[in-house]
mmCIF file with all atom_site columns, C-alpha atoms in Angstrom:
data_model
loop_
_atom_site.group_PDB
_atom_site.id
_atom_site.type_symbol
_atom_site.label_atom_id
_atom_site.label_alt_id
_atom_site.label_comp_id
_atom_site.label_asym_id
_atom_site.label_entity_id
_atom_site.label_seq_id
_atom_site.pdbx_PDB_ins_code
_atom_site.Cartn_x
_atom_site.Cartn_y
_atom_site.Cartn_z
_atom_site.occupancy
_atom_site.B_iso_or_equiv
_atom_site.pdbx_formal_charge
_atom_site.auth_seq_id
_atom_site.auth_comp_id
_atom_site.auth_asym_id
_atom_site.auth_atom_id
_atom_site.pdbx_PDB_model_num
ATOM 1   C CA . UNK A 1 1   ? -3.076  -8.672  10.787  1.00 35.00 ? 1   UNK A CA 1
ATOM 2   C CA . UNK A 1 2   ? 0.266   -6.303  11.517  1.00 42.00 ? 2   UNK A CA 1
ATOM 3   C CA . UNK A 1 3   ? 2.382   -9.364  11.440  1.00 54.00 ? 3   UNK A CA 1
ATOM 4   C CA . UNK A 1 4   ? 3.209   -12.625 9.876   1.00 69.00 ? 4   UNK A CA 1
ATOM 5   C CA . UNK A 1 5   ? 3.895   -15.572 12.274  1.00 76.00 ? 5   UNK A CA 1
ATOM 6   C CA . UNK A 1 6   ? 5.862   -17.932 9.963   1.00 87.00 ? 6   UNK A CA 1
ATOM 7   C CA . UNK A 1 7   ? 7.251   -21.393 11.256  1.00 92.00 ? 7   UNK A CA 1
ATOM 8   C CA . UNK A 1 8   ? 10.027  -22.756 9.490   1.00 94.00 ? 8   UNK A CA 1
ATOM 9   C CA . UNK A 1 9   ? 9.827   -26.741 8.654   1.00 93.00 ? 9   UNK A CA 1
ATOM 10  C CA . UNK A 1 10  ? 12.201  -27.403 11.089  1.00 95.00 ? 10  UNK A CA 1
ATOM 11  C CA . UNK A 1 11  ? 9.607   -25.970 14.148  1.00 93.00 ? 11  UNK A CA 1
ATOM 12  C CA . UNK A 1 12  ? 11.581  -22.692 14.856  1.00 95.00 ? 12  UNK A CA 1
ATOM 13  C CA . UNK A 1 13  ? 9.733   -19.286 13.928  1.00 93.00 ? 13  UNK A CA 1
ATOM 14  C CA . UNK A 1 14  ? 11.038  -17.662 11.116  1.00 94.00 ? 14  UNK A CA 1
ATOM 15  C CA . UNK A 1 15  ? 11.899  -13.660 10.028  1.00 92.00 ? 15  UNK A CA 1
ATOM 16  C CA . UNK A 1 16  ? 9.764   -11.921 7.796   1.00 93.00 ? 16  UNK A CA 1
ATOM 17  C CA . UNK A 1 17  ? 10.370  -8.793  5.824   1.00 92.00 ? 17  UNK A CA 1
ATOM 18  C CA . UNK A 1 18  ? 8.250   -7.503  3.556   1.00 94.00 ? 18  UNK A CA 1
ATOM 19  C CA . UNK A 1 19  ? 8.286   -4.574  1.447   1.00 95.00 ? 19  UNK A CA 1
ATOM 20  C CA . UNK A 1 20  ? 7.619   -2.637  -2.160  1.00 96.00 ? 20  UNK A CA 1
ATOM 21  C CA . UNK A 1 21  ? 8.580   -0.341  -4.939  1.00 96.00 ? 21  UNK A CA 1
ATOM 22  C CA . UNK A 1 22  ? 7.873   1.371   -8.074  1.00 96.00 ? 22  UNK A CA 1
ATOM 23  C CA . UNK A 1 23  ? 9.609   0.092   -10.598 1.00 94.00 ? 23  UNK A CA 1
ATOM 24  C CA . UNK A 1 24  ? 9.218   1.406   -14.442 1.00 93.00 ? 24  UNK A CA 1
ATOM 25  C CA . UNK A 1 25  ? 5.938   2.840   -13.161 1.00 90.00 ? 25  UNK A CA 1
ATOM 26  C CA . UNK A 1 26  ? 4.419   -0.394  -12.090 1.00 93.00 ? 26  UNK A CA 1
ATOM 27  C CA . UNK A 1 27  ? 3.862   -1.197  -8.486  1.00 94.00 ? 27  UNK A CA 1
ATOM 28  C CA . UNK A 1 28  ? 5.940   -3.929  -7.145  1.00 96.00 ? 28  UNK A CA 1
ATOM 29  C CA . UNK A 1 29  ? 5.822   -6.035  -3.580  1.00 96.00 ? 29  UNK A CA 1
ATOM 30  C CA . UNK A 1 30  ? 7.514   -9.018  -1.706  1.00 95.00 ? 30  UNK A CA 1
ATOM 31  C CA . UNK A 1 31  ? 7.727   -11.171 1.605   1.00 94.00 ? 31  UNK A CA 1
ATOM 32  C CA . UNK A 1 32  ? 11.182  -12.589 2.364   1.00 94.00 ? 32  UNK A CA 1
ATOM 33  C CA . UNK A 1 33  ? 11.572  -15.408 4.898   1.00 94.00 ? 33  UNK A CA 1
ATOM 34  C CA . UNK A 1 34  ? 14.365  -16.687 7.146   1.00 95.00 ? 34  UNK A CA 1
ATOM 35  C CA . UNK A 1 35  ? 15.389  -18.744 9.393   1.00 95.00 ? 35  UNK A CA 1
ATOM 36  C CA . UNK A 1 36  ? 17.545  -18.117 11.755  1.00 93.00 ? 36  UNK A CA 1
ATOM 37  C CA . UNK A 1 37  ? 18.129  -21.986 13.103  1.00 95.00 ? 37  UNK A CA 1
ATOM 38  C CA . UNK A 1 38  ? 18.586  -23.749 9.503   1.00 96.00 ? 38  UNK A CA 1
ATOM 39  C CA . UNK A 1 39  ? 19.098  -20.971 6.952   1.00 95.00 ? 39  UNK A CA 1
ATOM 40  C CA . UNK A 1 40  ? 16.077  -21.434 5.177   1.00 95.00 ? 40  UNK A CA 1
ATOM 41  C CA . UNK A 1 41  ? 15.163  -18.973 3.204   1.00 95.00 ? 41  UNK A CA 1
ATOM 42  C CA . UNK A 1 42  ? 12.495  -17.883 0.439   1.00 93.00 ? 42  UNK A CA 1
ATOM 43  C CA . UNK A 1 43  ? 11.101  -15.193 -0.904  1.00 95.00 ? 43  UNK A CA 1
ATOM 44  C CA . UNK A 1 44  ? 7.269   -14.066 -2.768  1.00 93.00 ? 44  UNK A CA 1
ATOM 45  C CA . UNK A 1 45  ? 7.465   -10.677 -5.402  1.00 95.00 ? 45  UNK A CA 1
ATOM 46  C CA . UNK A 1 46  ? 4.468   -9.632  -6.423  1.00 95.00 ? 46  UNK A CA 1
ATOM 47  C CA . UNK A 1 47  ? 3.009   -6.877  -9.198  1.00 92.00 ? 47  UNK A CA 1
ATOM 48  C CA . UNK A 1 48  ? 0.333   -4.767  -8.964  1.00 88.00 ? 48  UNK A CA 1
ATOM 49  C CA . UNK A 1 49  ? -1.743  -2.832  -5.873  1.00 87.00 ? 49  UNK A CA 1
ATOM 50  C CA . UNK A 1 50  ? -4.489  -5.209  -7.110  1.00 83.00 ? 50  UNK A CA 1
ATOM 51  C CA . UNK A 1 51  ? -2.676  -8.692  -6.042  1.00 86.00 ? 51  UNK A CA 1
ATOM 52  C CA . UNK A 1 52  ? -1.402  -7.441  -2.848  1.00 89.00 ? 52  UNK A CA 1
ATOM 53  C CA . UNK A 1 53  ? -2.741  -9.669  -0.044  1.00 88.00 ? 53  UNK A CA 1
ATOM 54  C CA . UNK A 1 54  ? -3.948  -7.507  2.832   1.00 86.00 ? 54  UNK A CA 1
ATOM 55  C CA . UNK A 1 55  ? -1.597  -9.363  5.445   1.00 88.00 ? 55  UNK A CA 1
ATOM 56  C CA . UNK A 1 56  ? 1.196   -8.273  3.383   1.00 90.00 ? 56  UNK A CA 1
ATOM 57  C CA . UNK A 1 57  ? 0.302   -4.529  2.936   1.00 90.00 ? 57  UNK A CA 1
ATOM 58  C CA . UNK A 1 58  ? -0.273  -4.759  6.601   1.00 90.00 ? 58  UNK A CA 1
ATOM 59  C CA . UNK A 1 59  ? 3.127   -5.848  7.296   1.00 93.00 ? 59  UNK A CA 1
ATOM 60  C CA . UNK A 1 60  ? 4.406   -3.365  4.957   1.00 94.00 ? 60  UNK A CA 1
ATOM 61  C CA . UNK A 1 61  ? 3.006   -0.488  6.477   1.00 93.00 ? 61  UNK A CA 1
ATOM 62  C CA . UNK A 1 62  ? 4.207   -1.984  10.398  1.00 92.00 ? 62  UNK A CA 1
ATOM 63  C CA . UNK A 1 63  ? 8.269   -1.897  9.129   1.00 89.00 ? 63  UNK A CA 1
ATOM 64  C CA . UNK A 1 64  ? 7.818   1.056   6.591   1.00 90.00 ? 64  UNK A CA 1
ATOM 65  C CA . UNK A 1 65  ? 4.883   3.512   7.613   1.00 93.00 ? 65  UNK A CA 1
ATOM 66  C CA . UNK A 1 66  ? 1.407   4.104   6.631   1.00 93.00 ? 66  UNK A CA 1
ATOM 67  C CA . UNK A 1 67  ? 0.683   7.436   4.174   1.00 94.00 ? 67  UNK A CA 1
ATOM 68  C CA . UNK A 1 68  ? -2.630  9.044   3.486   1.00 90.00 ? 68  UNK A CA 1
ATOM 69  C CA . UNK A 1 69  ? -4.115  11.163  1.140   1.00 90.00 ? 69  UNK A CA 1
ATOM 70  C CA . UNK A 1 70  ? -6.439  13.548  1.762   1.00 87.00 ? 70  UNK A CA 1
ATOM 71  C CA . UNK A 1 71  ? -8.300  16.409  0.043   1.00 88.00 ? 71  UNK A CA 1
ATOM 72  C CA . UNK A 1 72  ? -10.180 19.273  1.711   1.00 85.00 ? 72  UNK A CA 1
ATOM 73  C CA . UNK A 1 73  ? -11.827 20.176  -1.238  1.00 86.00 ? 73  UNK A CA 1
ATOM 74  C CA . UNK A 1 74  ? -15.536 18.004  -1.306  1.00 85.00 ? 74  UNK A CA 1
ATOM 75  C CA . UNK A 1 75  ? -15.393 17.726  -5.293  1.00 87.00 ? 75  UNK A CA 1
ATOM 76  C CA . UNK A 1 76  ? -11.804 16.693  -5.302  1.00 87.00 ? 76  UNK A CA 1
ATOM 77  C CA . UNK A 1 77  ? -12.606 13.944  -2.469  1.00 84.00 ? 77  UNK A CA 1
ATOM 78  C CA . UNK A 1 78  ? -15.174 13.011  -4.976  1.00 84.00 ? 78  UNK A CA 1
ATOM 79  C CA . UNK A 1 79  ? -13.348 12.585  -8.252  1.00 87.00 ? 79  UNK A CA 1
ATOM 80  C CA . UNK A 1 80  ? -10.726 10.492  -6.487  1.00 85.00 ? 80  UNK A CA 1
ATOM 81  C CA . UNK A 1 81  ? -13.037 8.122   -4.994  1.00 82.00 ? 81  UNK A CA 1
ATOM 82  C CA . UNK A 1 82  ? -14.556 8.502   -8.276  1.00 84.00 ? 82  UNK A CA 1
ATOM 83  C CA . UNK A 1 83  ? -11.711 7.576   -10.519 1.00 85.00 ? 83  UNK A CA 1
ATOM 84  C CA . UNK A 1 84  ? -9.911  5.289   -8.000  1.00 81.00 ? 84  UNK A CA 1
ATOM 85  C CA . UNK A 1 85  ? -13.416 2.768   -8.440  1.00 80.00 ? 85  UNK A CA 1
ATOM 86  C CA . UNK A 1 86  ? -13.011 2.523   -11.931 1.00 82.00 ? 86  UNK A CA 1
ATOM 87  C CA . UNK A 1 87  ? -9.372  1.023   -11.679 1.00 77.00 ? 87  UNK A CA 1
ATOM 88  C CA . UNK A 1 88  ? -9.110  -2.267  -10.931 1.00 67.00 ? 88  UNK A CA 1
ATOM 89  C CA . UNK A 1 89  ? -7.472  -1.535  -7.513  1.00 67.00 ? 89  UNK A CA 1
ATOM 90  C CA . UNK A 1 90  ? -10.537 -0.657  -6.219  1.00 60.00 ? 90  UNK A CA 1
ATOM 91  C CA . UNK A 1 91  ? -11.687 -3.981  -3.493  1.00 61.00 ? 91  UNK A CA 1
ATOM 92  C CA . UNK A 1 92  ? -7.524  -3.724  -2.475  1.00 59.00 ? 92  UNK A CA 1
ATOM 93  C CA . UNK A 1 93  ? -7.297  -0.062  -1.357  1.00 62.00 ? 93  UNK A CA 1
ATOM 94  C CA . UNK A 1 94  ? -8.434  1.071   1.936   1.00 60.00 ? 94  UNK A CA 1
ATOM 95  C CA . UNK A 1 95  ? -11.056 4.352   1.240   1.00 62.00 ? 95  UNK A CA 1
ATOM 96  C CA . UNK A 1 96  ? -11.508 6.051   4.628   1.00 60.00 ? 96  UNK A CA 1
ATOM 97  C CA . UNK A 1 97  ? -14.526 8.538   5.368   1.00 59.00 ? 97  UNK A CA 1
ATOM 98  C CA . UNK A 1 98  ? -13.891 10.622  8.702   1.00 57.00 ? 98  UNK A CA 1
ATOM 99  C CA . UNK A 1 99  ? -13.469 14.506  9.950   1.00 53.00 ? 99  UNK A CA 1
ATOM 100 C CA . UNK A 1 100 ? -9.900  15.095  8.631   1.00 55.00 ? 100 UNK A CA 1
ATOM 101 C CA . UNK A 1 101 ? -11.023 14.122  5.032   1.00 75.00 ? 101 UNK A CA 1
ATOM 102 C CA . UNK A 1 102 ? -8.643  11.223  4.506   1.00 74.00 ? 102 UNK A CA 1
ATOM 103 C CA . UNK A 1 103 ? -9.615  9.950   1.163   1.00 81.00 ? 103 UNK A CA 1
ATOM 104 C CA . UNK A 1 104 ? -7.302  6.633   1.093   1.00 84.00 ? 104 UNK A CA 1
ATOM 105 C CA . UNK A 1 105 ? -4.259  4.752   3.042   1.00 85.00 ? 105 UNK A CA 1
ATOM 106 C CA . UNK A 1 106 ? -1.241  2.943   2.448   1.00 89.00 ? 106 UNK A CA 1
ATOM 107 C CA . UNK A 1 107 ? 2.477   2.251   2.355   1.00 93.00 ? 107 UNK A CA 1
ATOM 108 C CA . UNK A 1 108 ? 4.160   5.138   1.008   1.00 95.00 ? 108 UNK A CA 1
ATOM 109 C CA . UNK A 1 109 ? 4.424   3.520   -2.609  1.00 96.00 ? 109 UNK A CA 1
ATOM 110 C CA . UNK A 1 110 ? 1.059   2.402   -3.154  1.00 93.00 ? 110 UNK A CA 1
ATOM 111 C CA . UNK A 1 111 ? 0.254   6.338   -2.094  1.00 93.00 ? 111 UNK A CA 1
ATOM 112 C CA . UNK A 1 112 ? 3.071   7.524   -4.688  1.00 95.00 ? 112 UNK A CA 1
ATOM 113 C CA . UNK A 1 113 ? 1.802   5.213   -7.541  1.00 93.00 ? 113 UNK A CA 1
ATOM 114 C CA . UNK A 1 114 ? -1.486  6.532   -6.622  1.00 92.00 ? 114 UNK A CA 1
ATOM 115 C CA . UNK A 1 115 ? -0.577  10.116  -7.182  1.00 93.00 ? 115 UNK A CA 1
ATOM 116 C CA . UNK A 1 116 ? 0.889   9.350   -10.755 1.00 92.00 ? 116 UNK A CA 1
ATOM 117 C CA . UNK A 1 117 ? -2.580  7.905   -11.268 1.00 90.00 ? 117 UNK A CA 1
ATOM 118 C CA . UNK A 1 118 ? -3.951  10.852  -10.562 1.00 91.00 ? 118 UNK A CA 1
ATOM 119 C CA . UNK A 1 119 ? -1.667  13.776  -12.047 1.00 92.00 ? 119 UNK A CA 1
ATOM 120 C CA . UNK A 1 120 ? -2.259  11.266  -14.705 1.00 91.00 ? 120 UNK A CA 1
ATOM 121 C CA . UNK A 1 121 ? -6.006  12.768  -15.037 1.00 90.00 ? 121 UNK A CA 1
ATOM 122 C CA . UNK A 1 122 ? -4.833  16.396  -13.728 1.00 93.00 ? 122 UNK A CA 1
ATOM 123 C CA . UNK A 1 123 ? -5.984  15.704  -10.271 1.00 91.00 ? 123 UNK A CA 1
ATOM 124 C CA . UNK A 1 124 ? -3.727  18.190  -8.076  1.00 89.00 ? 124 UNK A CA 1
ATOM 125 C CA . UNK A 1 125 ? -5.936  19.932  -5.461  1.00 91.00 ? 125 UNK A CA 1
ATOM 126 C CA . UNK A 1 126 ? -5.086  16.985  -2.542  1.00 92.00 ? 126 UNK A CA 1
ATOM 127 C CA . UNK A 1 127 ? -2.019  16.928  -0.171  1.00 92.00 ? 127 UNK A CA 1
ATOM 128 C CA . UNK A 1 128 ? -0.216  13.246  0.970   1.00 94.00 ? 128 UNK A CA 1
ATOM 129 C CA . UNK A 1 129 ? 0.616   13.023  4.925   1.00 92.00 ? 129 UNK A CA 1
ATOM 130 C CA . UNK A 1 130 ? 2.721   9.998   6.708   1.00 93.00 ? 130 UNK A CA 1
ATOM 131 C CA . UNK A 1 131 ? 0.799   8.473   9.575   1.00 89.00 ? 131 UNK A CA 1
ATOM 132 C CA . UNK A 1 132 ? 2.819   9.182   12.843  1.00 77.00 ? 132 UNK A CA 1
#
């Protein structure tokens, strides 16, 4: 889903803006609401990669861009998909497979709190590339 279709409760559709950040090296999202008609307004913050609904991240990357990481090195591609599994962001991140060797995909933060991750554990031999 690339977009949320919100109605307010009083019938008219309302704006939604989504976005996130790294904050104190944790990973941080939310989904503001508004209503053009009545003023309503609301807001959801999340933390952590692992709690952020796929709609949202979708949305996300639709206002803010999509990143990718990618390795041309086979053993590299390997120890990230390796060490990404064993973190518990694992079912939430989206591994691709394919000719360019892409090894993941996201909004530009969840990429950047990806790559501390990784320097983290001395990983270096991969390059990060926005999605045009």
């Amino acid at each position: 889903m690339s977009s949320l279709h919100v109605k307010c409760v009083c019938g008219s559709p309302m704006n939604v803006n989504a976005g996130d950040i790294i904050l104190n090296g944790k990973y941080r999202w939310y989904v503001s609401y508004y209503c053009k008609d009545c003023e309503r307004a609301s807001e959801i913050d999340g933390y952590g990669i692992d709690n952020l609904p796929k709609e949202v991240e979708s949305l996300i990357i639709k206002q803010h861009g999509e990143w990718r990481i990618f390795s041309n090195n086979k053993s590299t591609q390997l120890k990230i998909k390796y060490m990404l599994r064993r973190m518990s962001i694992f079912d939430k991140i989206s591994f691709l497979d394919n000719e360019y060797q892409t090894i993941v995909s996201g909004s530009e933060n969840e990429i950047k709190w990806i790559q501390c991750k990784l320097e983290d554990k001395k990983v270096t031999d991969y390059e990060v590339q926005k999605v045009d």
